[in-house]
XYZ file of C-alpha atoms in Angstrom:
567
model
C 0.000 0.000 0.000
C 1.036 3.605 -0.544
C 1.646 6.177 2.163
C -1.767 7.702 1.408
C -3.467 4.324 1.984
C -1.784 3.908 5.356
C -2.852 7.418 6.370
C -6.478 6.757 5.348
C -6.481 3.354 7.080
C -5.122 4.471 10.439
C -6.992 7.791 10.445
C -10.305 5.997 9.887
C -9.606 3.396 12.586
C -8.298 5.987 15.061
C -11.282 8.317 14.678
C -13.844 5.554 15.138
C -12.168 3.943 18.151
C -11.657 7.311 19.883
C -15.270 8.241 19.123
C -16.526 5.007 20.691
C -14.351 5.456 23.789
C -15.445 9.102 24.141
C -19.170 8.350 23.800
C -18.958 5.464 26.296
C -17.227 7.467 29.035
C -18.972 7.196 32.363
C -19.880 3.518 31.975
C -19.710 2.719 35.678
C -22.479 0.166 36.223
C -23.416 -3.232 34.830
C -26.582 -1.957 33.133
C -24.554 0.588 31.195
C -21.765 -1.877 30.382
C -24.040 -4.677 29.127
C -27.113 -2.863 27.777
C -26.036 0.768 27.315
C -28.768 1.793 29.797
C -31.358 0.865 27.111
C -31.066 4.318 25.558
C -30.642 3.798 21.794
C -33.097 4.766 18.997
C -34.104 2.360 16.233
C -31.414 3.363 13.724
C -28.688 2.594 16.262
C -30.345 -0.784 16.832
C -30.502 -1.475 13.075
C -26.881 -0.592 12.397
C -25.650 -2.313 15.550
C -27.493 -5.528 14.663
C -26.164 -5.417 11.097
C -22.620 -4.611 12.192
C -22.573 -7.497 14.665
C -23.755 -9.876 11.938
C -21.674 -8.411 9.083
C -18.145 -9.223 10.178
C -14.942 -9.125 8.155
C -15.969 -12.612 7.023
C -18.812 -11.040 5.031
C -16.576 -8.637 3.146
C -13.725 -11.073 2.553
C -15.372 -14.430 2.003
C -18.652 -13.485 0.293
C -16.974 -11.928 -2.786
C -14.602 -14.914 -2.878
C -17.575 -17.281 -2.707
C -19.299 -15.467 -5.600
C -15.994 -15.476 -7.521
C -15.637 -19.260 -7.221
C -19.235 -20.514 -7.261
C -21.669 -17.689 -8.045
C -24.497 -15.770 -6.371
C -26.425 -18.695 -4.876
C -25.387 -17.784 -1.327
C -27.841 -14.844 -1.338
C -30.640 -17.421 -0.888
C -29.235 -18.069 2.582
C -30.911 -14.817 3.726
C -34.375 -15.359 2.235
C -35.816 -16.439 5.578
C -34.510 -13.326 7.364
C -37.505 -10.964 6.861
C -39.917 -13.660 8.085
C -37.735 -14.261 11.133
C -37.712 -10.535 11.930
C -41.531 -10.442 11.899
C -41.790 -13.416 14.276
C -39.199 -11.868 16.597
C -41.035 -8.549 16.719
C -44.315 -10.264 17.623
C -42.994 -12.696 20.243
C -39.400 -12.387 21.490
C -38.941 -8.608 21.663
C -41.941 -7.695 23.883
C -41.296 -10.619 26.239
C -37.618 -9.792 26.694
C -38.306 -6.075 27.205
C -41.115 -6.604 29.727
C -39.005 -9.007 31.799
C -36.207 -6.378 31.953
C -33.544 -9.020 31.443
C -29.853 -8.699 30.555
C -29.672 -11.948 28.582
C -32.154 -14.121 26.705
C -31.403 -17.071 28.968
C -32.726 -15.450 32.148
C -36.217 -16.044 30.787
C -35.577 -19.800 30.653
C -35.114 -20.127 34.417
C -38.405 -18.342 35.004
C -40.126 -20.665 32.546
C -38.216 -23.897 33.275
C -35.417 -24.225 35.819
C -31.796 -23.324 36.463
C -30.226 -26.324 34.714
C -32.071 -25.612 31.433
C -30.978 -21.978 31.589
C -27.381 -22.994 32.290
C -27.348 -25.587 29.466
C -28.668 -23.100 26.907
C -26.186 -20.449 28.025
C -23.383 -23.018 27.769
C -24.377 -23.978 24.206
C -24.373 -20.314 23.243
C -21.000 -19.659 24.873
C -19.340 -22.546 23.033
C -20.835 -21.632 19.654
C -20.262 -17.898 19.884
C -16.757 -18.262 21.292
C -15.699 -20.468 18.381
C -17.419 -18.281 15.770
C -15.838 -15.109 17.127
C -12.424 -16.692 16.719
C -13.168 -17.127 13.019
C -14.167 -13.450 12.788
C -10.873 -12.343 14.325
C -8.946 -14.538 11.904
C -10.770 -12.980 8.940
C -9.471 -9.541 9.864
C -5.971 -10.873 10.493
C -5.899 -12.069 6.870
C -6.076 -8.446 5.756
C -3.148 -7.232 7.776
C -1.046 -10.290 6.969
C -1.655 -9.734 3.237
C -0.830 -6.041 3.419
C 2.332 -6.568 5.494
C 3.170 -9.973 3.984
C 3.655 -11.581 7.398
C 2.224 -14.638 9.122
C -1.398 -14.416 10.282
C -0.369 -15.507 13.794
C 1.102 -12.078 14.540
C -1.747 -10.106 12.972
C -4.369 -12.240 14.756
C -2.865 -11.434 18.153
C -2.603 -7.717 17.315
C -6.169 -7.293 16.043
C -7.718 -9.348 18.817
C -5.870 -7.307 21.438
C -7.102 -3.970 20.018
C -10.760 -5.072 20.055
C -10.480 -6.543 23.549
C -9.077 -3.286 24.910
C -11.840 -0.958 23.755
C -14.607 -3.495 24.485
C -13.296 -3.919 28.047
C -13.221 -0.151 28.484
C -16.622 0.863 27.140
C -18.826 -2.224 26.944
C -22.019 -2.028 24.887
C -21.882 1.771 24.537
C -18.449 1.619 22.912
C -19.675 -1.181 20.637
C -22.930 0.497 19.566
C -21.540 3.992 19.022
C -18.610 2.752 16.937
C -20.897 0.465 14.928
C -22.978 3.445 13.765
C -19.945 5.011 12.107
C -18.628 1.645 10.931
C -21.745 0.747 8.959
C -21.941 4.243 7.440
C -18.379 3.937 6.127
C -18.997 0.340 5.005
C -22.063 1.213 2.885
C -20.232 4.092 1.198
C -17.117 2.007 0.565
C -19.017 -0.916 -0.940
C -20.820 1.349 -3.385
C -17.561 2.966 -4.463
C -15.876 -0.454 -4.819
C -18.644 -1.663 -7.138
C -18.338 1.426 -9.337
C -14.541 1.106 -9.511
C -14.674 -2.571 -10.538
C -16.926 -1.696 -13.494
C -14.615 1.186 -14.470
C -11.623 -1.177 -14.533
C -13.276 -3.477 -17.093
C -12.362 -3.028 -20.794
C -14.183 -0.191 -22.558
C -16.145 -2.701 -24.639
C -17.463 -4.406 -21.492
C -20.035 -2.485 -19.504
C -21.960 -3.555 -16.437
C -24.571 -5.534 -18.387
C -22.098 -7.413 -20.545
C -19.936 -8.185 -17.507
C -22.918 -9.944 -15.946
C -23.648 -11.755 -19.218
C -20.107 -13.131 -19.398
C -20.205 -14.160 -15.744
C -23.591 -15.767 -16.333
C -22.308 -17.895 -19.213
C -19.699 -19.241 -16.796
C -22.236 -20.059 -14.089
C -21.619 -17.126 -11.734
C -25.032 -15.398 -11.743
C -27.019 -18.417 -10.561
C -28.747 -16.571 -7.721
C -32.006 -18.565 -7.573
C -32.518 -22.333 -7.446
C -36.069 -23.653 -6.931
C -35.054 -27.329 -6.863
C -35.691 -29.105 -3.568
C -32.482 -30.948 -2.744
C -31.430 -31.955 0.794
C -27.775 -32.045 -0.201
C -27.686 -28.654 -1.976
C -26.425 -25.985 0.406
C -28.192 -23.021 -1.210
C -31.676 -23.194 -2.710
C -34.803 -21.083 -2.280
C -36.221 -23.747 0.032
C -33.145 -24.177 2.200
C -32.994 -20.380 2.481
C -36.678 -19.840 3.252
C -37.084 -22.782 5.632
C -33.624 -23.610 6.963
C -32.558 -19.962 6.796
C -35.718 -18.915 8.667
C -34.935 -21.285 11.539
C -31.274 -20.238 11.590
C -32.038 -16.498 11.549
C -34.822 -16.895 14.110
C -32.441 -18.675 16.442
C -29.571 -16.291 15.740
C -31.530 -13.091 16.328
C -33.909 -14.513 18.919
C -31.625 -16.581 21.140
C -28.008 -15.567 20.417
C -27.005 -13.029 23.051
C -24.685 -11.261 20.581
C -27.854 -10.115 18.779
C -30.341 -10.050 21.659
C -27.944 -7.767 23.508
C -27.993 -5.379 20.548
C -31.746 -4.884 20.316
C -32.270 -4.904 24.084
C -30.388 -1.570 23.996
C -33.428 -0.038 22.263
C -35.136 2.677 24.290
C -38.539 0.985 23.894
C -40.233 -2.080 22.429
C -41.198 -0.022 19.380
C -37.623 1.152 18.765
C -36.274 -2.419 19.039
C -38.966 -3.713 16.681
C -38.350 -1.009 14.094
C -34.614 -1.637 14.269
C -35.064 -5.361 13.581
C -37.562 -4.819 10.760
C -35.215 -2.399 9.017
C -32.424 -4.951 9.342
C -34.661 -7.519 7.621
C -35.309 -5.102 4.752
C -31.726 -3.917 4.234
C -29.698 -7.104 4.785
C -30.648 -8.985 1.578
C -29.874 -6.056 -0.798
C -26.593 -5.454 1.045
C -25.582 -9.107 0.749
C -26.627 -9.140 -2.917
C -24.382 -6.127 -3.561
C -21.415 -7.785 -1.842
C -21.855 -10.969 -3.899
C -22.344 -8.910 -7.054
C -18.975 -7.258 -6.475
C -17.445 -10.752 -6.340
C -19.068 -11.618 -9.673
C -17.760 -8.405 -11.253
C -14.275 -9.222 -9.956
C -14.643 -12.629 -11.605
C -15.413 -10.967 -14.953
C -12.475 -8.599 -14.487
C -10.158 -11.577 -14.106
C -11.357 -12.972 -17.435
C -9.495 -10.061 -19.060
C -6.679 -9.585 -16.555
C -4.603 -12.609 -15.556
C -5.273 -13.469 -11.887
C -2.504 -14.678 -9.574
C -1.956 -18.414 -9.715
C -2.648 -18.334 -5.961
C -4.270 -15.369 -4.184
C -2.599 -15.837 -0.789
C 0.673 -13.995 -1.384
C 2.227 -15.141 1.886
C 1.836 -18.851 1.077
C 2.891 -18.293 -2.538
C 5.916 -16.339 -1.345
C 7.085 -19.278 0.772
C 6.965 -21.530 -2.294
C 8.800 -18.972 -4.442
C 11.676 -18.979 -1.948
C 11.825 -22.767 -1.655
C 13.771 -25.437 -3.536
C 10.703 -25.895 -5.744
C 10.979 -22.392 -7.232
C 12.148 -23.640 -10.686
C 9.194 -26.026 -10.928
C 6.840 -23.265 -9.810
C 8.195 -20.994 -12.561
C 7.450 -23.704 -15.125
C 3.870 -24.001 -13.801
C 3.467 -20.215 -13.891
C 4.592 -20.149 -17.510
C 2.033 -22.832 -18.436
C -0.599 -20.903 -16.479
C 0.135 -17.716 -18.434
C -0.143 -19.572 -21.759
C -3.412 -21.202 -20.710
C -4.822 -17.843 -19.658
C -3.947 -16.299 -23.043
C -5.911 -19.066 -24.765
C -8.779 -18.525 -22.346
C -8.736 -14.793 -23.064
C -9.173 -15.500 -26.769
C -12.293 -17.536 -25.999
C -13.631 -14.706 -23.800
C -13.147 -12.204 -26.632
C -14.972 -14.513 -29.064
C -17.825 -14.876 -26.578
C -18.008 -11.099 -26.308
C -18.293 -10.804 -30.110
C -21.045 -13.437 -30.142
C -22.927 -11.557 -27.409
C -22.710 -8.330 -29.412
C -24.063 -10.127 -32.476
C -26.759 -11.808 -30.376
C -25.888 -15.089 -32.107
C -27.349 -17.694 -29.755
C -25.812 -20.709 -31.485
C -22.312 -19.195 -31.410
C -22.845 -18.048 -27.829
C -23.675 -21.590 -26.697
C -20.748 -23.178 -28.511
C -18.376 -20.476 -27.299
C -19.553 -20.951 -23.726
C -18.528 -24.617 -23.892
C -15.099 -23.690 -25.267
C -14.615 -21.018 -22.611
C -15.548 -23.398 -19.808
C -13.052 -25.937 -21.163
C -10.336 -23.268 -21.231
C -11.286 -22.312 -17.664
C -10.913 -25.919 -16.524
C -7.445 -25.987 -18.093
C -6.324 -22.997 -15.991
C -7.817 -24.614 -12.881
C -5.874 -27.828 -13.538
C -2.591 -25.910 -13.834
C -3.426 -23.934 -10.696
C -3.960 -27.235 -8.862
C -0.430 -28.251 -9.824
C 0.852 -25.170 -7.999
C -1.260 -25.985 -4.943
C 0.001 -29.579 -4.897
C 3.558 -28.256 -5.071
C 2.748 -25.908 -2.184
C 1.676 -28.863 -0.036
C 4.786 -30.774 -1.071
C 6.895 -27.884 0.198
C 4.858 -27.378 3.383
C 2.232 -29.981 4.411
C 0.678 -27.411 6.777
C 0.260 -24.733 4.084
C -3.125 -22.985 3.856
C -4.263 -24.127 0.396
C -7.649 -22.389 0.375
C -7.187 -18.871 -1.014
C -10.896 -18.189 -1.464
C -10.837 -15.640 1.355
C -8.013 -13.697 -0.328
C -9.631 -13.083 -3.742
C -11.282 -9.723 -3.028
C -8.450 -8.500 -0.824
C -5.896 -9.334 -3.531
C -7.956 -7.437 -6.100
C -8.284 -4.394 -3.812
C -4.569 -4.132 -3.056
C -3.501 -4.655 -6.690
C -5.923 -2.589 -8.745
C -7.838 0.014 -6.745
C -6.679 3.680 -6.629
C -4.482 4.803 -3.754
C -6.511 6.119 -0.859
C -9.471 3.914 -1.754
C -7.368 0.845 -0.941
C -6.808 2.160 2.576
C -10.519 2.965 2.948
C -11.697 -0.484 1.833
C -9.211 -2.260 4.083
C -10.415 -0.019 6.910
C -13.969 -1.149 6.103
C -13.089 -4.796 6.608
C -11.204 -3.937 9.783
C -14.214 -2.007 11.049
C -16.564 -4.864 10.252
C -14.335 -7.236 12.180
C -14.026 -4.872 15.112
C -17.790 -4.319 15.260
C -18.809 -7.970 15.125
C -15.996 -9.128 17.413
C -16.665 -6.434 20.003
C -20.384 -7.229 19.991
C -19.652 -10.921 20.388
C -17.175 -10.400 23.241
C -19.698 -8.185 25.006
C -22.389 -10.872 24.668
C -20.023 -13.598 25.889
C -19.190 -11.497 28.930
C -22.832 -10.695 29.694
C -23.888 -14.345 29.449
C -20.956 -15.507 31.568
C -21.648 -12.967 34.320
C -25.464 -12.959 34.350
C -26.201 -16.623 33.634
C -23.190 -18.341 35.180
C -21.286 -16.177 37.694
C -24.174 -14.177 39.175
C -26.538 -17.148 39.268
C -24.273 -20.082 40.166
C -21.072 -18.712 41.713
C -21.653 -15.391 43.520
C -25.317 -14.499 43.917
C -24.987 -11.606 46.358
C -22.130 -9.429 45.100
C -22.298 -5.682 44.596
C -22.928 -4.015 41.247
C -19.300 -2.862 41.182
C -18.134 -6.452 41.625
C -20.293 -7.683 38.719
C -18.972 -4.857 36.527
C -15.394 -5.873 37.338
C -16.149 -9.517 36.571
C -17.764 -8.431 33.277
C -14.560 -6.704 32.232
C -12.402 -9.680 33.215
C -14.803 -12.045 31.428
C -14.314 -9.980 28.275
C -10.553 -10.456 28.590
C -10.824 -14.220 29.194
C -13.181 -14.755 26.280
C -10.988 -12.554 24.120
C -8.034 -14.850 24.807
C -10.176 -17.925 24.062
C -11.293 -16.419 20.754
C -7.701 -15.577 19.860
C -6.718 -19.214 20.353
C -9.610 -20.274 18.109
C -8.548 -17.710 15.508
C -5.102 -19.286 15.301
C -6.789 -22.549 14.214
C -9.306 -20.982 11.811
C -7.057 -21.222 8.738
C -7.923 -24.923 8.568
C -11.650 -24.272 8.119
C -11.907 -23.343 4.411
C -14.233 -20.541 3.278
C -14.884 -18.570 6.437
C -18.444 -17.403 5.725
C -19.515 -21.019 5.215
C -17.497 -22.237 8.200
C -19.084 -19.777 10.619
C -22.623 -20.610 9.429
C -22.004 -24.359 9.585
C -20.702 -23.940 13.118
C -23.779 -21.929 14.088
C -26.112 -24.503 12.546
C -24.714 -27.187 14.858
C -26.133 -25.317 17.877
C -28.805 -22.835 16.783
C -31.537 -25.399 16.057
C -31.291 -26.891 19.538
C -31.234 -23.478 21.233
C -34.222 -22.293 19.183
C -36.118 -25.497 20.046
C -35.678 -24.755 23.755
C -37.152 -21.273 23.328
C -40.021 -22.501 21.131
C -40.968 -25.019 23.812
C -40.718 -22.253 26.415
C -42.995 -19.913 24.459
C -45.582 -22.248 22.987
C -45.620 -25.672 24.718
C -46.740 -24.548 28.152
C -47.292 -28.038 29.609
C -43.689 -29.166 29.112
C -41.357 -28.741 32.080
C -37.675 -28.039 32.517
C -36.380 -31.597 32.941
C -38.040 -32.812 29.741
C -36.678 -29.859 27.812
C -33.187 -30.250 29.308
C -32.818 -33.892 28.288
C -34.504 -33.301 24.928
C -31.887 -30.631 24.160
C -28.980 -32.933 25.052
C -30.338 -35.813 22.929
C -31.027 -33.431 20.027
C -27.523 -31.989 20.096
C -26.087 -35.508 19.811
C -28.367 -36.261 16.840
C -27.495 -32.967 15.098
C -23.764 -33.632 15.393
C -24.302 -37.173 14.092
C -26.242 -35.850 11.056
C -23.490 -33.343 10.333
C -20.712 -35.893 10.746
C -22.488 -38.342 8.419
C -23.167 -35.522 5.905
C -26.830 -36.524 5.676
C -28.096 -33.072 4.685
C -26.968 -29.527 3.841
C -26.078 -27.552 6.955
C -29.052 -25.134 6.839
C -31.451 -28.040 7.393
C -29.693 -28.859 10.681
C -31.420 -25.786 12.139
C -34.839 -27.166 11.232
C -34.003 -30.662 12.463
C -32.599 -29.364 15.756
C -35.618 -27.210 16.550
C -38.200 -29.866 15.668
C -36.383 -32.651 17.508
C -36.243 -30.658 20.752
C -40.003 -30.123 20.518
C -40.687 -33.790 19.736
C -38.293 -35.272 22.311
C -39.484 -32.865 25.000
C -43.090 -33.876 24.367
C -42.228 -37.593 24.534
C -40.111 -37.245 27.696
C -42.808 -35.146 29.372
C -45.436 -37.811 28.586
C -43.169 -40.490 30.061
C -42.577 -38.390 33.185
C -46.314 -37.742 33.573
C -47.053 -41.452 33.297
C -44.384 -42.279 35.905
C -45.797 -39.666 38.261
C -49.309 -41.077 37.899
C -48.070 -44.628 38.610
C -46.142 -43.462 41.678
C -49.151 -41.554 42.989
C -51.241 -44.730 42.732
């Protein structure tokens, strides 16, 4: 990056962090630290909810996912608006009226302490692991820019977020997230415009999408019902609905965001606006990935997008063999470029027969470049068996640092940093609140002062921050990060949602039945995932339904035993 980029990057980060610390001054009680004294209007709630959900993973991995496999991931969010409506009708008014800090306090009132503790534990495990992935996503940026190992950048970034979250709590998180999302929206729009401007003069926005479409990258909608297909309309509407309902309704990282609303109406409006804005935002992010794909049909992409891993191979004993592979790759790309130009001519002539035949030839040329690229990856593993061979998360970042104008590079990298900081800070705050309210205050020290609980909240933030850092150091093994974090969530969210559904709607079922139903369900969900029986979104549906079914069966058995004993 240029000197201007560094100035833009650090100025943006410095202003936002200082702003958050300044606005959160005077946070001297647990209500202010965990819920911001419930003082925020709806637009703060909307942007805070979106910022917590839209981590660096979104802005790194989503364009890379669209680059490699197309727009189908947008279907993942189709169930979101429906989930927001259900939340506004049921969860929000109940949580506000109970004046709770965490969603899991309600479960003790409805069931018992062990069910509350189990649900809080499931959340803590899931959110702690997922937050580690979010930290790693941001560390990728800094490691790419500085060309150093992600271990060092992971520790640095995690430490910065921990510090300002410990200082200001929810107020620091929410105030910084308002500025973060404003900068993010502006930066994404500018990035999309710049990508189109970088395309050849003969290729406008429409033709860029046509070329990407002929290579299978604009496949946004799939109406086929297929259990094994990760992204279809049905998996998005049904599985996505259950996942989003659980995420926003039972995950404290989100519940804690909309509980900061000054009233039930403000929280509801904030969630509804999130449901309306999220799908277009995600579509735009994926669209940028598709446009980057088209750009790389005219400009030769790197043989491997992770410059750090490629650099290790270039300095190894296998450098001569790598140079041979690079030469073959360049030749194959030139042949591919000829096929792209012929497809462009056919599109201009609107010659459907030539378009179809040219598409086949272009796809064959594309497969040739992929085969040569695989040779480089195999050589990378030969040089270092522990090498990170998935560069999907580096596609957009590589494009930004190579081709965007100076100044804009620094701004876009700041955007991804900000997204990571916002989501990670929100997650750490929710982990701390759940640990203190549902575990420490309820099971360990029930009669401490408010000052003591505030101190424990700060220390809990530090401890969870260290845990997430350790997880982040492992995250490189998990492939595409946006898929990894959603798969991880799907292993727990269905069970957690099932517990809350039973609590809200199945009034005759008690705590013991629900507790054991949740444990059995979690075992079944992990077994389904391990056996690869279905796409991960369906695990949310299965988990929720199984808790309801098992709880009903166990309750019937308990009732029968009680009747026999009474006789």
